[in-house]
Every structure is written in C-alpha cells, then in structure tokens.
Short mmCIF file of C-alpha atoms in Angstrom, two decimals:
data_model
loop_
_atom_site.label_atom_id
_atom_site.label_comp_id
_atom_site.label_asym_id
_atom_site.label_seq_id
_atom_site.Cartn_x
_atom_site.Cartn_y
_atom_site.Cartn_z
CA UNK H 20 -0.03 -0.04 -0.03
CA UNK H 21 1.50 3.34 -0.94
CA UNK H 22 -1.30 5.95 -0.69
CA UNK H 23 -0.34 9.63 -1.14
CA UNK H 24 0.21 11.70 1.98
CA UNK H 25 -2.19 14.47 2.88
CA UNK H 26 -0.43 17.85 2.60
CA UNK H 27 -1.06 18.86 6.14
CA UNK H 28 2.15 19.89 7.86
CA UNK H 29 3.27 21.17 11.22
CA UNK H 30 6.44 23.26 11.51
CA UNK H 31 8.98 22.96 14.33
CA UNK H 32 11.39 25.52 15.54
CA UNK H 33 14.32 24.16 13.44
CA UNK H 34 12.35 24.54 10.22
CA UNK H 35 11.39 20.90 9.79
CA UNK H 36 7.93 19.70 8.72
CA UNK H 37 5.99 16.59 9.59
CA UNK H 38 3.74 15.49 6.80
CA UNK H 39 0.77 13.24 6.36
CA UNK H 40 0.07 11.27 9.51
CA UNK H 41 2.08 12.90 12.37
CA UNK H 42 0.92 10.96 15.38
CA UNK H 43 1.08 7.42 16.71
CA UNK H 44 -2.10 5.59 17.55
CA UNK H 45 -1.55 6.31 21.23
CA UNK H 46 -1.19 10.03 20.62
CA UNK H 47 -4.30 10.20 18.34
CA UNK H 48 -6.35 8.25 20.99
CA UNK H 49 -5.13 10.71 23.63
CA UNK H 50 -6.56 13.55 21.58
CA UNK H 51 -9.91 11.90 20.91
CA UNK H 52 -12.92 12.37 23.19
CA UNK H 53 -13.74 9.11 24.93
CA UNK H 54 -16.58 7.69 27.09
CA UNK H 55 -15.78 6.50 30.55
CA UNK H 56 -15.00 3.03 29.14
CA UNK H 57 -12.44 4.51 26.71
CA UNK H 58 -14.62 4.13 23.50
CA UNK H 59 -14.20 7.10 21.25
CA UNK H 60 -17.15 9.37 20.77
CA UNK H 61 -18.07 11.05 17.45
CA UNK H 62 -16.34 8.42 15.35
CA UNK H 63 -17.23 10.13 12.14
CA UNK H 64 -14.93 8.39 9.55
CA UNK H 65 -14.34 10.02 6.26
CA UNK H 66 -15.29 8.26 3.06
CA UNK H 67 -13.05 5.37 2.20
CA UNK H 68 -12.17 4.37 5.80
CA UNK H 69 -13.37 0.88 6.33
CA UNK H 70 -15.70 -0.44 9.03
CA UNK H 71 -15.12 -3.75 10.79
CA UNK H 72 -17.94 -6.18 11.65
CA UNK H 73 -15.91 -7.17 14.76
CA UNK H 74 -16.80 -4.74 17.49
CA UNK H 75 -13.36 -4.82 19.08
CA UNK H 76 -11.44 -4.30 15.84
CA UNK H 77 -13.81 -1.54 14.81
CA UNK H 78 -13.23 0.27 18.19
CA UNK H 79 -9.50 0.01 17.63
CA UNK H 80 -9.91 1.35 14.06
CA UNK H 81 -11.88 4.33 15.53
CA UNK H 82 -8.75 5.31 17.48
CA UNK H 83 -6.38 4.89 14.62
CA UNK H 84 -8.09 6.06 11.38
CA UNK H 85 -7.15 9.72 11.63
CA UNK H 86 -3.40 9.03 11.36
CA UNK H 87 -3.11 5.54 10.00
CA UNK H 88 -4.10 4.35 6.55
CA UNK H 89 -6.22 1.26 7.41
CA UNK H 90 -7.16 -1.78 5.42
CA UNK H 91 -9.38 -4.81 6.09
CA UNK H 92 -8.44 -8.41 5.33
CA UNK H 93 -4.83 -7.40 4.32
CA UNK H 94 -2.77 -10.43 3.00
CA UNK H 95 1.05 -10.28 2.80
CA UNK H 96 3.77 -12.94 2.92
CA UNK H 97 1.13 -15.70 2.97
CA UNK H 98 -0.50 -14.33 6.20
CA UNK H 99 -4.01 -12.76 6.39
CA UNK H 100 -4.52 -9.81 8.87
CA UNK H 101 -8.05 -8.66 9.60
CA UNK H 102 -6.65 -5.12 10.21
CA UNK H 103 -3.58 -3.43 8.81
CA UNK H 104 -2.43 0.12 9.42
CA UNK H 105 0.44 2.23 8.09
CA UNK H 106 1.78 5.45 9.66
CA UNK H 107 4.12 7.66 7.64
CA UNK H 108 6.17 10.63 8.90
CA UNK H 109 8.31 12.67 6.58
CA UNK H 110 10.75 15.39 7.44
CA UNK H 111 12.38 17.99 5.24
CA UNK H 112 14.36 21.18 5.76
CA UNK H 113 13.81 24.25 3.52
CA UNK H 114 16.42 26.73 2.34
CA UNK H 115 15.63 30.19 0.93
CA UNK H 116 12.37 29.06 -0.62
CA UNK H 117 9.86 26.37 0.23
CA UNK H 118 10.55 24.63 -3.18
CA UNK H 119 14.22 24.16 -2.17
CA UNK H 120 14.41 21.34 0.22
CA UNK H 121 17.13 19.13 1.69
CA UNK H 122 17.74 16.67 4.49
CA UNK H 123 14.80 14.42 3.68
CA UNK H 124 14.04 11.67 6.20
CA UNK H 125 11.16 9.21 6.41
CA UNK H 126 9.83 7.01 9.13
CA UNK H 127 7.08 4.34 8.82
CA UNK H 128 5.15 2.07 11.14
CA UNK H 129 3.27 -0.93 9.96
CA UNK H 130 0.73 -2.52 12.31
CA UNK H 131 -0.55 -6.03 11.53
CA UNK H 132 -3.44 -7.32 13.64
CA UNK H 133 -4.13 -11.02 13.62
CA UNK H 134 -6.66 -13.17 15.72
CA UNK H 135 -5.29 -16.33 17.27
CA UNK H 136 -7.36 -17.95 20.10
CA UNK H 137 -4.34 -19.49 21.93
CA UNK H 138 -1.07 -18.26 20.35
CA UNK H 139 2.04 -20.26 20.77
CA UNK H 140 5.75 -19.51 20.55
CA UNK H 141 5.63 -20.95 17.03
CA UNK H 142 3.14 -18.26 16.09
CA UNK H 143 5.43 -15.61 17.29
CA UNK H 144 8.31 -17.14 15.28
CA UNK H 145 6.12 -17.22 12.20
CA UNK H 146 5.13 -13.55 12.49
CA UNK H 147 8.71 -12.55 13.23
CA UNK H 148 9.71 -14.29 9.95
CA UNK H 149 7.07 -12.14 8.12
CA UNK H 150 8.69 -9.05 9.57
CA UNK H 151 12.11 -10.13 8.47
CA UNK H 152 10.78 -10.81 4.96
CA UNK H 153 9.04 -7.44 4.73
CA UNK H 154 12.28 -5.75 5.81
CA UNK H 155 13.85 -7.16 2.58
CA UNK H 156 10.81 -6.47 0.47
CA UNK H 157 9.61 -3.01 1.68
CA UNK H 158 12.64 -1.10 2.98
CA UNK H 159 14.74 0.91 0.52
CA UNK H 160 17.97 1.36 2.50
CA UNK H 161 19.37 4.78 1.69
CA UNK H 162 20.16 8.06 3.51
CA UNK H 163 16.56 9.23 3.56
CA UNK H 164 15.36 6.20 5.54
CA UNK H 165 15.25 6.98 9.23
CA UNK H 166 13.27 3.92 10.46
CA UNK H 167 10.61 1.26 9.80
CA UNK H 168 8.65 -0.34 12.58
CA UNK H 169 6.74 -3.61 12.18
CA UNK H 170 4.29 -4.19 14.97
CA UNK H 171 2.35 -7.48 15.20
CA UNK H 172 -0.76 -7.46 17.36
CA UNK H 173 -2.17 -10.67 18.51
CA UNK H 174 -5.87 -10.58 19.59
CA UNK H 175 -6.35 -13.78 21.62
CA UNK H 176 -8.88 -15.56 23.88
CA UNK H 177 -6.09 -16.41 26.27
CA UNK H 178 -2.28 -15.80 26.61
CA UNK H 179 -0.26 -18.51 28.26
CA UNK H 180 2.42 -17.29 30.77
CA UNK H 181 5.08 -18.49 28.36
CA UNK H 182 3.72 -16.40 25.47
CA UNK H 183 3.22 -13.33 27.78
CA UNK H 184 6.89 -13.59 28.87
CA UNK H 185 8.01 -14.05 25.25
CA UNK H 186 6.21 -10.87 24.08
CA UNK H 187 7.20 -8.77 27.19
CA UNK H 188 10.88 -9.72 26.66
CA UNK H 189 10.95 -9.48 22.87
CA UNK H 190 13.40 -6.96 21.34
CA UNK H 191 14.54 -6.85 17.67
CA UNK H 192 16.06 -3.57 16.54
CA UNK H 193 18.63 -3.61 13.85
CA UNK H 194 20.75 -0.71 12.31
CA UNK H 195 21.09 -0.67 8.61
CA UNK H 196 24.60 0.01 7.39
CA UNK H 197 25.68 0.98 10.93
CA UNK H 198 22.72 3.42 11.13
CA UNK H 199 23.57 5.42 8.00
CA UNK H 200 20.46 3.94 6.33
CA UNK H 201 18.41 4.07 9.48
CA UNK H 202 17.03 1.06 11.30
CA UNK H 203 14.11 -1.33 11.41
CA UNK H 204 12.38 -2.82 14.46
CA UNK H 205 9.91 -5.63 15.11
CA UNK H 206 7.74 -5.70 18.11
CA UNK H 207 4.70 -7.62 19.49
CA UNK H 208 1.52 -6.79 21.32
CA UNK H 209 -0.78 -9.38 22.83
CA UNK H 210 -4.36 -8.45 23.76
CA UNK H 211 -7.17 -10.39 25.40
CA UNK H 212 -10.18 -8.04 25.12
CA UNK H 213 -12.58 -10.28 27.01
CA UNK H 214 -10.21 -10.17 30.02
CA UNK H 215 -9.16 -6.52 29.62
CA UNK H 216 -5.52 -7.49 29.60
CA UNK H 217 -2.61 -6.88 27.30
CA UNK H 218 1.18 -7.36 27.18
CA UNK H 219 3.59 -5.52 24.92
CA UNK H 220 7.23 -5.55 23.80
CA UNK H 221 9.13 -2.48 25.03
CA UNK H 222 8.99 -0.95 21.54
CA UNK H 223 5.27 -1.42 20.95
CA UNK H 224 4.04 1.94 22.12
CA UNK H 225 0.77 1.55 20.37
CA UNK H 226 -0.52 -0.61 23.23
CA UNK H 227 -2.87 1.89 24.68
CA UNK H 228 -4.78 2.31 21.41
CA UNK H 229 -5.78 -1.43 21.72
CA UNK H 230 -6.96 -1.03 25.32
CA UNK H 231 -10.23 0.25 24.25
CA UNK H 232 -11.86 -0.44 27.61
CA UNK H 233 -9.97 2.45 29.15
CA UNK H 234 -9.13 6.08 28.31
CA UNK H 235 -5.67 6.80 26.89
CA UNK H 236 -3.25 8.87 28.80
CA UNK H 237 0.10 9.95 27.51
CA UNK H 238 2.71 9.20 30.08
CA UNK H 239 5.99 8.99 28.11
CA UNK H 240 7.52 10.21 24.87
CA UNK H 241 6.01 8.78 21.73
CA UNK H 242 7.74 7.41 18.64
CA UNK H 243 7.10 10.79 16.99
CA UNK H 244 8.59 12.67 19.90
CA UNK H 245 11.72 10.51 19.66
CA UNK H 246 11.88 11.00 15.93
CA UNK H 247 11.68 14.86 16.22
CA UNK H 248 14.20 14.88 19.10
CA UNK H 249 16.58 12.95 16.75
CA UNK H 250 16.02 15.53 14.00
CA UNK H 251 16.76 18.40 16.34
CA UNK H 252 20.21 17.15 17.36
#
C-alpha cells in the first residue's frame, strides 16, 4: 500500500515539517474524546475508511483512522491480517524558498493485527519471519530512511504465561549499514479483550490504542517525539 500523503504539515522551531500522519495511535487516541470506558465518541469516519464487523477491531480502528491508513483483510507474505495500518512521517528542511528542500528523512510504522485464540511460541516465530521478509521487500535502504517499525498485534482468547513472557521480553532492533540507512524494528503486542488485559514488547508503544476499555493517557515520549528529538540534534 502506498497511498499519497495528505499535505497537512506542522512546523517545528528548526524549520522541519511533519507530513501526512504525524501521530502514533496512542497520541491520536489521547486527543480523541472518549466515554468513561475508553470508547471514542463522534467516530465520524471519512469516506473510504473501512468499518469492521468485529466490535473490538472496529473500536481500535476508531482510534487509529485519523493518522493511520487502514485496510481490512490485508494479506502479505502468505498471512492474512483482519486489520492493517500504516503510519508515515516525513521530514524535510527548507532553504531560501519552500521549493528548495534538503535533509529528507522518512519513518514508517506498519501495524498487523491477527486473531489467534491461543497463540504459541511458534506463532510468534512465524510472525517474526514475516517481519524479516518485509524488511527485505519493503525497505529501501538509503540516507533518507530513518526507520521502519513492524508491530504485530495478536488478539487472543487467552495468553499463556510463556507467550506473555516471550512478548514482554521481545526485542529486535537492527541498524542498517551501521545506522547510516536508518533502522528497522519488530515488536509484538498481545491483547485479550474479554479479560481486559494486554502485554507488549518494550518498543510497541501503540498498546494503549488497543486497550479500548479504558481512556488513553500519554505518560511517556511517543515514537514521533523521539523522531523529532533525533532531528533536532
């Protein structure tokens, strides 16, 4: 999926611009009015944004659609995902005239949601392999690439202690050409909506967007904050 970015940009003090979809799912949800149970109110989706028959997935989509390009029944690398989302952040500096730009950087986040009643370690291994394959297929390693994140969300009926520990301890961040061509990172999030529980890898900062039973509060820097901090150095 490679849909064009919306030309809606915010300017920072060092003359850099963030295009398209500037917030993570957690940030967007923090800006969305919610009922006491965390369900967004006024979910007025623009034309073209899909609706899910599954109540839980549709509630998650209601928190993501403003800043993620969302798709239903997305298939890639032989795997089917009921919900897929892509977030893109672009940065550029301007010199003398807005048409003269330099120092382009781009960061992307891909969110893949799958439903597995009782996930196992083998399921995590299989999804990790999908992320590694997409690294080769999707990333163009050059100086404009800042980072690509692959987050796999497992919606389950139950999570065994072994799987919970595996997700909580999972870390997979790799520099490309010693960081000159950015990095990629794979992370996991496990959610049991019926039990109102979740567990996330340290890098999966989208977790709160999937905890639709509670309001979202921003308590730590988001991925966008870290990206802009890197740009300002």
